[in-house]
Amino acid sequence: MRKIIGALFAVCGCFCCIDAFALDLSLNDAVSKIMAESNDLKKADANVKKAQASLDVANSNRWFNIEATATYMNLVNVERPFDSYDVKLPPEIGGLVQQIASTSGVSMSVPEKLAIPDNIFMAGVTITQPIYTFGKIGNAVDSVRSAIKMSEYSKEMVSREVKYAATDMYWTAKMTDEIVKLAKKDLDNTMAAKKKLAGAGRANRSNLVKIESDIATKEINLSDAEFNRDTAHRMLKILAGIDIDEELNLTDEFPNTFADIEDKKLTNTPEWQVLDQQVKMYESKASSSRANGYPTLAAVGSYSYVTMDTDFKKMFNSNAEQAAYWGLALKVPVFSGGLNRANATVDVMNAEVARQDLDKSKKITSEKYTNAIKQYNHLRGNLKGLENARDLAAKAYGFSRDRFAAGQTSAVELADVSAGLYQLDMALINAKYKILMSAESVKKLGD
């Protein structure tokens, strides 16, 4: 006997150790973990950063542009690649030079070849600063700013969706925990009835068969409930980045009371803000496309340096030529085949499509928001009646159980009353889950 009691204590101790090492997880912790692990949120954040980088690209067109070049060339004598580069003078040029020299009273000999500097180095810098572009750059920058706001509002939409899904996953897992408890309690009640029936010495075959059938059915219900609980917990752990082998203890309980939600008109949502910014973005792009057909006024400046010599080592010691200039340049597009007008038309039509989407979204989302509030209040109003029905079913089960123990009713009646109580327990948990998720729908769609 002592060995049996010791074994029971050991088993209980093992279960206590398992519970002690289970990870406590609240709703807020679960939501935070899932949002931190969300790939959709990470992509939305990357899209925001990408849009911000695009603004730097658009703004770079406002500032001056500097281009520097440096070139070295060596002229190759094709006939004699390893000799210096020279040019043979025609006899006519030699005679003309001697004639000029004799006329001037100068005695000189004319060489047959003329050496050409074959080492040439050129360098230069050009600066261009846009002054006025008739809105081409400004509207392009405005369109990118709208795109940044779109990405930020889109991130808010994704954040709300992820938070809603995380909350749904948590309460679904919690509901499966409660269903396991209900299924186990229902099975324990039936097994207790069987024990009383057998211990009273009055068992008949019909009652025993019915109870055995109920026990088999409720064992299946408990097995299904445990499978659904394990599945929900695994999915919750995967989304929250928790080790799959970690035991979870969901600490938040289903509330017994629910606060009022004011039935008000929806005035703004991230989805509407995204579509509104999309309209503005396309309108700015259309203005920028039109401006591509207008002139561009810019200030320009340039500096160049050129030196050459027959000897590479002496090239930078010889005289070099330098030149510089500055001024204004007016670039006027003459003909583009209608490209700018076509691009502007495309952007205008895109803006119109986004405007229609915004109008449709305002109608549909407003109706969803109103329905979510109505559903919340409707379910909340029914909760009290459902709780009363459940309490009455519990009393009825207690009466039937006592009558069954006294031999005043059959196992069939007890099973019917037990099934009614089990269904109302399930309905009560499901109602609380729906109320909670209706409240989350209001938050997701709200201002």
XYZ file of N, CA and C in Angstrom, residues 311-440:
390
model
N 57.995 63.310 -74.993
C 58.570 62.525 -73.914
C 57.571 62.497 -72.746
N 57.163 61.295 -72.307
C 56.176 61.171 -71.250
C 56.661 61.819 -69.954
N 57.965 61.699 -69.647
C 58.497 62.225 -68.397
C 58.497 63.745 -68.380
N 58.585 64.362 -69.569
C 58.624 65.819 -69.642
C 57.257 66.423 -69.921
N 56.231 65.559 -69.999
C 54.918 66.038 -70.448
C 54.339 67.087 -69.496
N 54.462 66.881 -68.185
C 53.853 67.804 -67.230
C 54.753 69.004 -66.948
N 56.004 68.992 -67.493
C 56.880 70.150 -67.337
C 56.733 71.140 -68.476
N 56.091 70.696 -69.547
C 55.928 71.574 -70.706
C 54.734 72.500 -70.485
N 54.567 73.390 -71.395
C 53.445 74.328 -71.306
C 52.135 73.594 -71.520
N 51.168 73.892 -70.677
C 49.842 73.273 -70.763
C 48.814 74.323 -71.117
N 47.767 73.872 -71.762
C 46.666 74.752 -72.127
C 45.529 74.569 -71.122
N 45.011 75.680 -70.568
C 43.890 75.636 -69.643
C 42.768 76.509 -70.168
N 41.536 76.068 -69.887
C 40.371 76.830 -70.341
C 39.242 76.632 -69.348
N 38.405 77.640 -69.222
C 37.258 77.559 -68.311
C 36.155 78.467 -68.840
N 34.910 78.096 -68.452
C 33.769 78.951 -68.825
C 32.636 78.717 -67.831
N 31.713 79.657 -67.764
C 30.472 79.499 -67.015
C 29.371 80.241 -67.742
N 28.127 79.844 -67.455
C 27.023 80.483 -68.149
C 25.695 79.813 -67.806
N 24.697 80.141 -68.567
C 23.347 79.590 -68.410
C 23.009 78.767 -69.641
N 22.314 77.656 -69.402
C 21.897 76.796 -70.509
C 20.391 76.587 -70.425
N 19.716 76.735 -71.530
C 18.277 76.522 -71.618
C 18.032 75.329 -72.530
N 17.519 74.259 -71.931
C 17.235 73.045 -72.692
C 15.748 73.016 -73.012
N 15.437 73.021 -74.309
C 14.044 73.094 -74.749
C 13.701 71.835 -75.527
N 12.795 70.988 -74.976
C 12.354 69.820 -75.753
C 11.508 70.277 -76.938
N 11.818 69.760 -78.096
C 11.119 70.168 -79.309
C 10.058 69.149 -79.715
N 10.417 67.885 -79.745
C 9.450 66.870 -80.174
C 9.783 65.545 -79.485
N 8.753 64.933 -78.870
C 8.951 63.648 -78.178
C 7.934 62.607 -78.632
N 7.227 62.889 -79.699
C 6.252 61.922 -80.208
C 5.035 61.750 -79.313
N 4.720 62.744 -78.497
C 3.559 62.648 -77.612
C 3.801 61.852 -76.350
N 5.090 61.554 -76.045
C 5.407 60.705 -74.898
C 4.982 61.347 -73.582
N 5.303 62.634 -73.403
C 4.986 63.291 -72.135
C 3.477 63.373 -71.899
N 2.736 63.706 -72.946
C 1.278 63.801 -72.807
C 0.678 62.429 -72.510
N 1.204 61.386 -73.142
C 0.681 60.035 -72.908
C 0.958 59.590 -71.477
N 2.180 59.852 -70.990
C 2.505 59.485 -69.608
C 1.628 60.227 -68.612
N 1.361 61.513 -68.886
C 0.498 62.290 -68.003
C -0.918 61.727 -68.003
N -1.394 61.301 -69.158
C -2.738 60.720 -69.242
C -2.824 59.416 -68.453
N -1.802 58.604 -68.560
C -1.772 57.345 -67.788
C -1.856 57.629 -66.299
N -1.080 58.607 -65.828
C -1.079 58.935 -64.394
C -2.421 59.512 -63.958
N -3.036 60.325 -64.809
C -4.352 60.883 -64.473
C -5.395 59.779 -64.342
N -5.353 58.814 -65.240
C -6.304 57.701 -65.165
C -6.041 56.819 -63.945
N -4.758 56.640 -63.610
C -4.433 55.892 -62.385
C -4.977 56.602 -61.146
N -4.887 57.931 -61.159
C -5.441 58.706 -60.039
C -6.954 58.536 -59.962
N -7.614 58.493 -61.110
C -9.070 58.313 -61.124
C -9.464 56.929 -60.610
N -8.691 55.910 -60.990
C -8.960 54.549 -60.489
C -8.801 54.511 -58.973
N -7.733 55.133 -58.462
C -7.519 55.158 -57.015
C -8.622 55.933 -56.311
N -9.114 56.995 -56.948
C -10.210 57.772 -56.362
C -11.485 56.942 -56.265
N -11.753 56.142 -57.279
C -12.928 55.267 -57.246
C -12.763 54.170 -56.195
N -11.539 53.640 -56.070
C -11.283 52.632 -55.033
C -11.489 53.225 -53.646
N -11.086 54.472 -53.464
C -11.265 55.138 -52.177
C -12.743 55.295 -51.851
N -13.528 55.707 -52.850
C -14.965 55.876 -52.632
C -15.623 54.544 -52.268
N -15.241 53.482 -52.960
C -15.799 52.158 -52.668
C -15.372 51.674 -51.287
N -14.107 51.907 -50.935
C -13.608 51.465 -49.640
C -14.331 52.175 -48.505
N -14.628 53.462 -48.685
C -15.336 54.196 -47.632
C -16.710 53.591 -47.374
N -17.397 53.174 -48.429
C -18.727 52.585 -48.254
C -18.641 51.212 -47.581
N -17.753 50.360 -48.101
C -17.686 48.978 -47.610
C -17.099 48.923 -46.194
N -15.998 49.652 -45.964
C -15.361 49.604 -44.651
C -16.256 50.220 -43.580
N -16.973 51.279 -43.925
C -17.903 51.885 -42.964
C -18.982 50.889 -42.559
N -19.482 50.125 -43.534
C -20.501 49.124 -43.232
C -19.916 47.997 -42.375
N -18.700 47.570 -42.680
C -18.057 46.537 -41.862
C -17.866 47.021 -40.427
N -17.458 48.261 -40.289
C -17.239 48.826 -38.952
C -18.547 48.870 -38.165
N -19.598 49.339 -38.805
C -20.910 49.407 -38.146
C -21.400 48.018 -37.760
N -21.236 47.054 -38.664
C -21.677 45.685 -38.381
C -20.872 45.063 -37.238
N -19.563 45.386 -37.179
C -18.734 44.847 -36.096
C -19.212 45.352 -34.740
N -19.571 46.639 -34.667
C -20.091 47.191 -33.410
C -21.438 46.567 -33.069
N -22.304 46.440 -34.082
C -23.608 45.832 -33.840
C -23.474 44.379 -33.392
N -22.564 43.646 -34.028
C -22.353 42.251 -33.635
C -21.840 42.165 -32.207
N -20.926 43.051 -31.855
C -20.399 43.055 -30.488
C -21.514 43.280 -29.481
N -22.317 44.312 -29.711
C -23.400 44.622 -28.778
C -24.462 43.518 -28.760
N -24.713 42.926 -29.927
C -25.700 41.838 -30.003
C -25.227 40.629 -29.202
N -23.978 40.213 -29.409
C -23.451 39.054 -28.681
C -23.344 39.355 -27.187
N -22.953 40.576 -26.890
C -22.836 40.971 -25.483
C -24.199 40.957 -24.809
N -25.244 41.365 -25.543
C -26.588 41.348 -24.978
C -27.110 39.938 -24.754
N -26.696 39.008 -25.619
C -27.149 37.615 -25.484
C -26.381 36.833 -24.423
N -25.241 37.375 -24.002
C -24.384 36.621 -23.093
C -25.078 36.335 -21.764
N -25.789 37.328 -21.218
C -26.453 37.137 -19.936
C -27.476 36.011 -20.010
N -28.272 35.990 -21.078
C -29.247 34.925 -21.242
C -28.591 33.561 -21.389
N -27.454 33.533 -22.112
C -26.750 32.273 -22.286
C -26.180 31.781 -20.957
N -25.669 32.700 -20.137
C -25.161 32.316 -18.820
C -26.278 31.778 -17.933
N -27.453 32.411 -18.000
C -28.589 31.924 -17.216
C -28.992 30.529 -17.672
N -29.010 30.326 -18.991
C -29.380 29.007 -19.514
C -28.373 27.951 -19.083
N -27.104 28.305 -19.068
C -26.072 27.362 -18.649
C -26.222 27.022 -17.162
N -26.499 28.047 -16.327
C -26.675 27.796 -14.897
C -27.884 26.893 -14.645
N -28.968 27.101 -15.378
C -30.150 26.256 -15.228
C -29.849 24.829 -15.677
N -29.068 24.697 -16.756
C -28.700 23.360 -17.224
C -27.836 22.651 -16.200
N -26.960 23.413 -15.499
C -26.133 22.812 -14.455
C -26.996 22.325 -13.293
N -28.023 23.121 -12.930
C -28.936 22.696 -11.870
C -29.713 21.457 -12.296
N -30.163 21.460 -13.537
C -30.915 20.308 -14.046
C -30.050 19.055 -14.037
N -28.781 19.213 -14.389
C -27.885 18.059 -14.366
C -27.695 17.555 -12.936
N -27.560 18.515 -11.986
C -27.420 18.101 -10.599
C -28.636 17.334 -10.099
N -29.849 17.819 -10.446
C -31.063 17.105 -10.057
C -31.103 15.714 -10.683
N -30.788 15.644 -11.972
C -30.840 14.361 -12.669
C -29.803 13.393 -12.115
N -28.614 13.933 -11.777
C -27.561 13.075 -11.220
C -27.990 12.493 -9.876
N -28.638 13.332 -9.048
C -29.110 12.847 -7.747
C -30.217 11.814 -7.909
N -31.105 12.076 -8.853
C -32.189 11.117 -9.093
C -31.635 9.801 -9.632
N -30.595 9.913 -10.483
C -29.992 8.693 -11.021
C -29.322 7.891 -9.905
N -28.661 8.613 -8.988
C -27.999 7.928 -7.877
C -29.024 7.238 -6.974
N -30.272 7.810 -6.907
C -31.320 7.212 -6.084
C -32.135 6.182 -6.848
N -31.783 5.960 -8.107
C -32.486 4.978 -8.914
C -33.830 5.455 -9.423
N -34.024 6.808 -9.499
C -35.309 7.351 -9.921
C -35.336 7.747 -11.394
N -34.230 7.620 -12.107
C -34.217 7.944 -13.536
C -33.232 7.019 -14.234
N -33.247 7.045 -15.535
C -32.411 6.144 -16.330
C -31.140 6.836 -16.788
N -30.216 6.041 -17.296
C -28.976 6.582 -17.847
C -29.228 7.404 -19.101
N -30.317 7.110 -19.809
C -30.649 7.862 -21.029
C -30.961 9.309 -20.690
N -31.786 9.515 -19.647
C -32.127 10.881 -19.244
C -30.895 11.619 -18.739
N -30.079 10.938 -17.941
C -28.869 11.566 -17.425
C -27.942 11.969 -18.562
N -27.839 11.112 -19.568
C -26.980 11.427 -20.713
C -27.510 12.627 -21.478
N -28.817 12.733 -21.660
C -29.410 13.865 -22.370
C -29.155 15.171 -21.620
N -29.365 15.138 -20.303
C -29.136 16.351 -19.514
C -27.654 16.719 -19.526
N -26.766 15.726 -19.433
C -25.327 15.979 -19.466
C -24.906 16.573 -20.808
N -25.475 16.035 -21.890
C -25.148 16.567 -23.223
C -25.621 18.003 -23.367
N -26.808 18.308 -22.804
C -27.305 19.682 -22.859
C -26.395 20.642 -22.113
N -25.896 20.239 -20.950
C -24.971 21.080 -20.189
C -23.662 21.273 -20.943
N -23.153 20.211 -21.533
C -21.894 20.288 -22.285
C -22.028 21.235 -23.475
N -23.134 21.159 -24.177
C -23.355 22.034 -25.333
C -23.457 23.492 -24.911
N -24.109 23.769 -23.785
C -24.218 25.150 -23.310
C -22.870 25.674 -22.815
N -22.059 24.815 -22.195
C -20.695 25.224 -21.814
C -19.882 25.597 -23.048
N -20.001 24.782 -24.072
C -19.303 25.069 -25.328
C -19.816 26.363 -25.962
N -21.131 26.540 -25.942
C -21.730 27.747 -26.529
C -21.291 28.994 -25.775
N -21.144 28.902 -24.457
C -20.735 30.047 -23.653
C -19.297 30.459 -23.981
N -18.421 29.468 -24.099
C -17.029 29.782 -24.460
C -16.965 30.379 -25.862
N -17.706 29.788 -26.781
C -17.713 30.285 -28.160
C -18.260 31.705 -28.232
N -19.275 32.010 -27.428
C -19.849 33.359 -27.415
C -18.829 34.373 -26.907
N -18.105 34.035 -25.853
C -17.083 34.945 -25.334
C -15.974 35.158 -26.364
N -15.597 34.091 -27.049
C -14.580 34.217 -28.107
C -15.070 35.162 -29.207
N -16.321 35.019 -29.624
C -16.859 35.882 -30.684
C -16.947 37.332 -30.231
N -17.302 37.553 -28.971
C -17.370 38.920 -28.462
C -15.982 39.563 -28.490
N -14.989 38.822 -28.024
C -13.619 39.343 -28.021
C -13.139 39.669 -29.431
N -13.414 38.782 -30.385
C -12.949 39.019 -31.751
C -13.753 40.109 -32.439
N -15.018 40.292 -32.048
C -15.789 41.427 -32.573
C -15.174 42.741 -32.107
N -14.760 42.774 -30.840
C -14.081 43.971 -30.330
C -12.777 44.224 -31.077
N -12.040 43.145 -31.395
C -10.796 43.307 -32.162
C -11.073 43.795 -33.575
